[in-house]
Amino acid sequence: MSIDIDDDESSDILVRFPAAVRFIDNGLHPQHESGKSGKSEKSETREDGTTATSTSSPKNGVYVHCAMGKSRSVSCVIAYLLYKYPHRFGGKQFIESPASTQQRRITAKEAVNSALQSVRETRPGAEPNSGFMRQLELWWEMGCPADDDGAVERHPIYQKWLYDGMLQEARDMRMAPDAEQIRFEDEVRAEEKEQDDKTVTQNDAKEVRCKKCRRTLATPNFLVSHTPTGQAASSGCAHIFIDTLSWMRPVLEDGALDGRLVCPNSKCGATVGRFAWQGLQCTCKEWVVPAFSLNRSRVDEVSSRPVGSSAIRMPPGRNGSL
């Protein structure tokens, strides 16, 4: 199998992993037409006329190489290890929540680094470039899908990664992205049949509403954490960062690099925040790129009851106590 790709941080090796890991697996564990694993059978006739059959498993190997044996080939080997032996690197169990993305990335980074250390035990010079390392982390986050060659291309995480790359190119040219290419997360998730009201595990999960008219601007699933640990930002931050949502379409389609975000309620129109494709720095010193920020002084944060929880609504004047 030949993969024609440059050892460059911007090269897309991720999309090649499904075919690569299946090729390696078939080489290490060949299957006979009968569906049985590649075992050789040896028969011999005994002195009493009976036949004895013994089986043995041959030691198969796959030669994975590139020009220097450091980056491209090592990336494919790591991808295979993560795919074939996930239990060695912590499993792939992630609990989705509004603040889970950053934590998921931390877990993925640990898994990939652990797999790299395994390779270095016999190949000390193994050193995938930083772009390939990030793609391996995405591979892990996806759950290492390899059912067919298009498994990665169809995955939402891969599609979001391609979109982020497009945004980076636009920023490098100091331009806003093409209006037709802007990804509105609420619409994307609806197409992926992911419900906005999926279960939220945090007891302190909150949705954000316009302070003036109380129109909901973002539910917990669309809040963007900007802390290093992936936890919710403290109330000391002046900004609440959110995903790109469809109610922003009118202002974003104007093609400006930055500007104001206004309440989508036509009877309100209050300024609730700002956006900047090149990013904004929060008062807590953390950068968010691109940034869609709601000003904490212009909005209300309202507790969102976890889906599936039940409560008894008490009549006016009753607090539920006996």
CSV table of C-alpha atoms in Angstrom, one decimal:
chain,number,residue,atom,x,y,z
A,1,MET,CA,0.0,0.0,0.0
A,2,SER,CA,1.3,3.4,-0.9
A,3,ILE,CA,0.2,6.7,0.6
A,4,ASP,CA,1.4,9.7,-1.4
A,5,ILE,CA,1.7,12.5,1.2
A,6,ASP,CA,4.3,15.1,2.2
A,7,ASP,CA,5.8,15.3,5.7
A,8,ASP,CA,4.2,18.6,6.3
A,9,GLU,CA,2.2,19.8,9.3
A,10,SER,CA,-0.7,20.9,7.0
A,11,SER,CA,-0.9,17.6,5.1
A,12,ASP,CA,-4.0,15.6,5.8
A,13,ILE,CA,-2.9,12.1,6.9
A,14,LEU,CA,-5.9,11.6,9.1
A,15,VAL,CA,-8.2,10.8,6.2
A,16,ARG,CA,-5.8,8.0,5.3
A,17,PHE,CA,-5.8,6.2,8.7
A,18,PRO,CA,-8.8,3.9,8.1
A,19,ALA,CA,-7.3,2.3,5.0
A,20,ALA,CA,-3.8,2.2,6.6
A,21,VAL,CA,-4.9,0.5,9.8
A,22,ARG,CA,-7.0,-2.1,8.0
A,23,PHE,CA,-4.0,-2.9,5.7
A,24,ILE,CA,-1.7,-3.3,8.7
A,25,ASP,CA,-4.3,-5.4,10.5
A,26,ASN,CA,-4.8,-7.7,7.5
A,27,GLY,CA,-1.1,-8.1,7.2
A,28,LEU,CA,-0.6,-9.1,10.8
A,29,HIS,CA,-3.8,-11.2,11.0
A,30,PRO,CA,-4.5,-12.5,7.5
A,31,GLN,CA,-7.8,-14.2,7.0
A,32,HIS,CA,-8.4,-17.4,4.9
A,33,GLU,CA,-11.4,-17.6,2.6
A,34,SER,CA,-13.1,-19.7,5.3
A,35,GLY,CA,-12.9,-16.7,7.6
A,36,LYS,CA,-10.5,-18.4,10.0
A,37,SER,CA,-7.4,-16.6,11.1
A,38,GLY,CA,-4.1,-17.3,9.3
A,39,LYS,CA,-3.0,-20.6,10.9
A,40,SER,CA,-1.1,-23.3,9.1
A,41,GLU,CA,-2.2,-26.9,9.6
A,42,LYS,CA,0.2,-29.8,9.6
A,43,SER,CA,-1.0,-33.4,9.3
A,44,GLU,CA,1.0,-36.6,10.0
A,45,THR,CA,0.0,-40.3,9.9
A,46,ARG,CA,0.8,-42.3,13.0
A,47,GLU,CA,2.0,-45.9,13.2
A,48,ASP,CA,-1.5,-47.0,14.2
A,49,GLY,CA,-2.9,-45.5,11.0
A,50,THR,CA,-4.6,-42.5,12.6
A,51,THR,CA,-4.0,-39.0,11.5
A,52,ALA,CA,-3.0,-36.2,13.9
A,53,THR,CA,-3.3,-32.5,12.9
A,54,SER,CA,-1.5,-29.7,14.6
A,55,THR,CA,-2.0,-25.9,14.0
A,56,SER,CA,0.5,-23.1,14.4
A,57,SER,CA,0.2,-19.4,14.0
A,58,PRO,CA,2.9,-17.9,11.8
A,59,LYS,CA,4.6,-14.7,12.9
A,60,ASN,CA,3.4,-12.1,10.3
A,61,GLY,CA,4.8,-8.7,9.9
A,62,VAL,CA,4.1,-5.4,8.0
A,63,TYR,CA,6.9,-3.2,6.9
A,64,VAL,CA,5.8,0.5,7.4
A,65,HIS,CA,8.3,3.0,6.2
A,66,CYS,CA,8.8,6.5,4.8
A,67,ALA,CA,11.9,8.5,3.8
A,68,MET,CA,13.3,8.9,7.3
A,69,GLY,CA,11.2,6.5,9.4
A,70,LYS,CA,10.3,9.3,11.8
A,71,SER,CA,7.0,11.0,11.0
A,72,ARG,CA,4.7,9.6,8.3
A,73,SER,CA,5.4,5.9,9.0
A,74,VAL,CA,5.4,6.4,12.7
A,75,SER,CA,2.0,8.2,12.5
A,76,CYS,CA,0.5,5.2,10.8
A,77,VAL,CA,1.9,2.8,13.3
A,78,ILE,CA,0.6,4.9,16.2
A,79,ALA,CA,-2.8,5.1,14.5
A,80,TYR,CA,-2.9,1.3,14.4
A,81,LEU,CA,-1.9,0.9,18.0
A,82,LEU,CA,-4.7,3.3,19.1
A,83,TYR,CA,-7.1,1.5,16.9
A,84,LYS,CA,-6.1,-2.1,17.8
A,85,TYR,CA,-5.2,-1.7,21.5
A,86,PRO,CA,-7.2,1.2,23.0
A,87,HIS,CA,-7.2,-0.4,26.4
A,88,ARG,CA,-3.5,0.1,26.6
A,89,PHE,CA,-3.9,3.9,26.3
A,90,GLY,CA,-6.8,4.6,28.6
A,91,GLY,CA,-9.8,3.5,26.5
A,92,LYS,CA,-12.0,5.9,24.5
A,93,GLN,CA,-14.7,6.7,27.0
A,94,PHE,CA,-15.7,10.4,27.0
A,95,ILE,CA,-18.6,12.0,28.9
A,96,GLU,CA,-20.1,14.7,26.7
A,97,SER,CA,-20.8,18.0,28.5
A,98,PRO,CA,-20.6,21.7,27.7
A,99,ALA,CA,-17.1,21.8,29.1
A,100,SER,CA,-15.9,18.4,27.8
A,101,THR,CA,-14.1,19.5,24.6
A,102,GLN,CA,-10.9,20.7,26.2
A,103,GLN,CA,-10.8,17.8,28.7
A,104,ARG,CA,-11.3,15.4,25.8
A,105,ARG,CA,-8.4,16.9,24.0
A,106,ILE,CA,-6.2,16.5,27.2
A,107,THR,CA,-7.1,12.9,27.4
A,108,ALA,CA,-6.4,12.4,23.6
A,109,LYS,CA,-3.0,14.0,24.0
A,110,GLU,CA,-2.1,11.7,26.8
A,111,ALA,CA,-3.2,8.6,24.8
A,112,VAL,CA,-1.2,9.7,21.7
A,113,ASN,CA,1.9,10.5,23.7
A,114,SER,CA,1.7,7.1,25.4
A,115,ALA,CA,1.5,5.3,22.1
A,116,LEU,CA,4.4,7.3,20.8
A,117,GLN,CA,6.5,6.3,23.8
A,118,SER,CA,5.6,2.6,23.0
A,119,VAL,CA,7.0,3.1,19.5
A,120,ARG,CA,10.1,4.8,20.8
A,121,GLU,CA,11.0,1.7,22.8
A,122,THR,CA,12.1,0.1,19.5
A,123,ARG,CA,12.4,3.2,17.3
A,124,PRO,CA,14.0,5.9,19.5
A,125,GLY,CA,14.0,8.4,16.6
A,126,ALA,CA,10.2,8.4,16.2
A,127,GLU,CA,9.0,12.0,15.9
A,128,PRO,CA,5.8,12.8,14.0
A,129,ASN,CA,5.5,16.4,13.1
A,130,SER,CA,3.1,18.5,15.3
A,131,GLY,CA,0.4,18.5,12.6
A,132,PHE,CA,0.3,14.8,12.5
A,133,MET,CA,0.3,14.6,16.3
A,134,ARG,CA,-2.8,16.7,16.4
A,135,GLN,CA,-4.4,14.6,13.8
A,136,LEU,CA,-3.6,11.5,15.8
A,137,GLU,CA,-5.4,13.1,18.8
A,138,LEU,CA,-8.4,13.7,16.6
A,139,TRP,CA,-8.3,10.1,15.5
A,140,TRP,CA,-8.5,9.1,19.1
A,141,GLU,CA,-11.2,11.5,19.9
A,142,MET,CA,-13.3,10.0,17.0
A,143,GLY,CA,-12.9,6.6,18.4
A,144,CYS,CA,-10.5,5.4,15.6
A,145,PRO,CA,-13.3,4.7,13.0
A,146,ALA,CA,-11.9,2.3,10.3
A,147,ASP,CA,-14.9,0.4,9.0
A,148,ASP,CA,-14.3,1.8,5.5
A,149,ASP,CA,-12.2,4.4,3.7
A,150,GLY,CA,-14.7,7.2,4.2
A,151,ALA,CA,-15.3,6.6,7.9
A,152,VAL,CA,-13.1,9.7,8.9
A,153,GLU,CA,-14.5,12.0,6.2
A,154,ARG,CA,-18.1,11.5,7.5
A,155,HIS,CA,-17.2,12.1,11.1
A,156,PRO,CA,-18.3,15.5,12.6
A,157,ILE,CA,-14.9,16.0,14.4
A,158,TYR,CA,-13.0,15.7,11.1
A,159,GLN,CA,-15.4,18.1,9.4
A,160,LYS,CA,-15.0,20.6,12.2
A,161,TRP,CA,-11.2,20.2,11.8
A,162,LEU,CA,-11.4,21.0,8.1
A,163,TYR,CA,-13.5,24.0,8.9
A,164,ASP,CA,-11.0,25.3,11.5
A,165,GLY,CA,-8.3,24.9,8.9
A,166,MET,CA,-10.3,27.1,6.5
A,167,LEU,CA,-10.8,29.7,9.2
A,168,GLN,CA,-7.0,29.7,9.8
A,169,GLU,CA,-6.3,30.4,6.2
A,170,ALA,CA,-8.8,33.2,6.2
A,171,ARG,CA,-7.2,34.7,9.3
A,172,ASP,CA,-3.7,34.4,7.7
A,173,MET,CA,-5.0,36.5,4.8
A,174,ARG,CA,-6.7,38.9,7.3
A,175,MET,CA,-10.1,38.2,5.8
A,176,ALA,CA,-13.4,37.0,7.1
A,177,PRO,CA,-14.5,33.5,5.9
A,178,ASP,CA,-16.8,33.3,2.9
A,179,ALA,CA,-20.4,33.7,4.0
A,180,GLU,CA,-21.4,30.5,2.3
A,181,GLN,CA,-18.8,28.5,4.2
A,182,ILE,CA,-19.6,29.7,7.7
A,183,ARG,CA,-20.6,26.8,10.0
A,184,PHE,CA,-23.5,27.5,12.3
A,185,GLU,CA,-23.3,24.9,15.1
A,186,ASP,CA,-27.0,24.7,15.9
A,187,GLU,CA,-27.8,23.9,12.3
A,188,VAL,CA,-24.9,21.5,11.9
A,189,ARG,CA,-25.9,19.5,15.0
A,190,ALA,CA,-29.5,19.5,13.9
A,191,GLU,CA,-28.4,17.9,10.6
A,192,GLU,CA,-26.4,15.4,12.6
A,193,LYS,CA,-29.6,14.6,14.5
A,194,GLU,CA,-28.0,15.7,17.8
A,195,GLN,CA,-30.6,17.3,20.0
A,196,ASP,CA,-29.9,20.7,21.6
A,197,ASP,CA,-31.6,19.4,24.8
A,198,LYS,CA,-29.4,16.3,25.2
A,199,THR,CA,-28.6,15.4,28.8
A,200,VAL,CA,-26.4,17.8,30.7
A,201,THR,CA,-24.7,16.3,33.7
A,202,GLN,CA,-23.5,19.5,35.5
A,203,ASN,CA,-25.8,20.8,38.1
A,204,ASP,CA,-24.6,24.3,37.5
A,205,ALA,CA,-25.2,24.3,33.7
A,206,LYS,CA,-26.7,27.6,32.6
A,207,GLU,CA,-28.2,29.0,29.5
A,208,VAL,CA,-27.6,32.6,28.5
A,209,ARG,CA,-30.4,35.1,27.9
A,210,CYS,CA,-30.6,38.7,26.8
A,211,LYS,CA,-30.9,40.9,29.9
A,212,LYS,CA,-33.3,43.3,28.2
A,213,CYS,CA,-35.9,40.9,26.6
A,214,ARG,CA,-35.0,37.5,28.1
A,215,ARG,CA,-34.6,35.9,24.7
A,216,THR,CA,-32.4,32.8,24.9
A,217,LEU,CA,-29.1,33.4,23.2
A,218,ALA,CA,-27.2,30.1,24.0
A,219,THR,CA,-28.1,26.9,25.7
A,220,PRO,CA,-25.4,25.0,27.7
A,221,ASN,CA,-24.5,22.8,24.8
A,222,PHE,CA,-23.2,25.8,22.8
A,223,LEU,CA,-21.1,27.5,25.5
A,224,VAL,CA,-17.4,27.5,24.7
A,225,SER,CA,-15.0,26.9,27.6
A,226,HIS,CA,-11.8,28.9,27.4
A,227,THR,CA,-10.0,27.8,30.6
A,228,PRO,CA,-7.0,25.5,30.3
A,229,THR,CA,-8.7,22.7,32.3
A,230,GLY,CA,-11.9,22.8,30.2
A,231,GLN,CA,-14.0,23.8,33.2
A,232,ALA,CA,-16.6,26.5,33.1
A,233,ALA,CA,-15.2,30.0,33.3
A,234,SER,CA,-15.5,31.9,36.6
A,235,SER,CA,-18.0,34.7,37.1
A,236,GLY,CA,-14.9,37.0,37.2
A,237,CYS,CA,-14.6,36.7,33.4
A,238,ALA,CA,-16.3,39.6,31.6
A,239,HIS,CA,-17.0,37.4,28.6
A,240,ILE,CA,-19.1,34.4,27.9
A,241,PHE,CA,-17.9,32.7,24.7
A,242,ILE,CA,-20.3,30.7,22.6
A,243,ASP,CA,-20.4,28.8,19.3
A,244,THR,CA,-21.3,30.4,16.0
A,245,LEU,CA,-25.1,30.3,16.0
A,246,SER,CA,-27.6,30.9,13.2
A,247,TRP,CA,-29.1,34.0,14.9
A,248,MET,CA,-25.7,35.7,14.1
A,249,ARG,CA,-26.1,35.1,10.3
A,250,PRO,CA,-27.2,38.6,9.4
A,251,VAL,CA,-24.2,40.3,10.9
A,252,LEU,CA,-21.7,37.6,9.9
A,253,GLU,CA,-22.7,37.5,6.2
A,254,ASP,CA,-21.7,41.2,5.9
A,255,GLY,CA,-18.1,39.9,5.7
A,256,ALA,CA,-16.6,42.0,8.5
A,257,LEU,CA,-13.6,40.7,10.5
A,258,ASP,CA,-15.2,41.9,13.7
A,259,GLY,CA,-18.3,43.7,15.0
A,260,ARG,CA,-21.2,43.8,17.4
A,261,LEU,CA,-23.6,41.0,18.2
A,262,VAL,CA,-27.1,42.1,18.8
A,263,CYS,CA,-30.1,40.4,20.3
A,264,PRO,CA,-32.0,38.5,17.5
A,265,ASN,CA,-35.3,39.6,18.9
A,266,SER,CA,-36.5,42.2,16.3
A,267,LYS,CA,-38.3,44.1,19.0
A,268,CYS,CA,-35.2,44.3,21.2
A,269,GLY,CA,-32.0,44.7,19.1
A,270,ALA,CA,-29.9,45.3,22.2
A,271,THR,CA,-26.1,44.9,21.9
A,272,VAL,CA,-25.2,41.7,23.7
A,273,GLY,CA,-21.6,41.2,22.7
A,274,ARG,CA,-19.1,41.2,19.9
A,275,PHE,CA,-17.4,38.9,17.5
A,276,ALA,CA,-13.9,38.7,16.1
A,277,TRP,CA,-12.7,36.1,13.6
A,278,GLN,CA,-9.1,36.9,14.5
A,279,GLY,CA,-9.9,36.2,18.2
A,280,LEU,CA,-10.4,38.0,21.5
A,281,GLN,CA,-8.6,37.9,24.8
A,282,CYS,CA,-10.8,37.5,27.8
A,283,THR,CA,-10.2,39.5,31.0
A,284,CYS,CA,-8.8,36.3,32.5
A,285,LYS,CA,-6.0,36.6,29.8
A,286,GLU,CA,-7.1,33.6,27.8
A,287,TRP,CA,-7.4,33.9,24.1
A,288,VAL,CA,-10.4,32.5,22.1
A,289,VAL,CA,-10.1,32.2,18.3
A,290,PRO,CA,-12.4,32.8,16.6
A,291,ALA,CA,-14.4,34.6,19.3
A,292,PHE,CA,-18.1,35.1,19.7
A,293,SER,CA,-18.5,36.8,23.0
A,294,LEU,CA,-21.5,37.8,25.1
A,295,ASN,CA,-20.9,40.6,27.5
A,296,ARG,CA,-21.7,39.2,31.0
A,297,SER,CA,-23.1,42.6,32.0
A,298,ARG,CA,-25.6,42.5,29.1
A,299,VAL,CA,-27.0,39.0,29.6
A,300,ASP,CA,-28.5,36.8,32.4
A,301,GLU,CA,-27.3,33.3,33.2
A,302,VAL,CA,-30.2,31.1,34.1
A,303,SER,CA,-29.8,27.6,35.6
A,304,SER,CA,-30.8,24.9,33.2
A,305,ARG,CA,-32.4,21.8,34.7
A,306,PRO,CA,-30.8,18.6,33.6
A,307,VAL,CA,-32.9,16.7,31.1
A,308,GLY,CA,-34.7,13.8,32.7
A,309,SER,CA,-34.9,15.4,36.1
A,310,SER,CA,-38.3,15.9,37.6
A,311,ALA,CA,-39.6,18.4,40.0
A,312,ILE,CA,-43.0,19.3,41.5
A,313,ARG,CA,-44.2,22.8,40.7
A,314,MET,CA,-45.6,24.3,43.9
A,315,PRO,CA,-48.5,26.7,43.9
A,316,PRO,CA,-47.7,30.5,44.3
A,317,GLY,CA,-46.7,31.3,47.8
A,318,ARG,CA,-45.6,27.7,48.6
A,319,ASN,CA,-41.9,26.7,48.9
A,320,GLY,CA,-42.5,23.0,49.1
A,321,SER,CA,-41.9,22.8,52.9
A,322,LEU,CA,-44.4,21.2,55.2
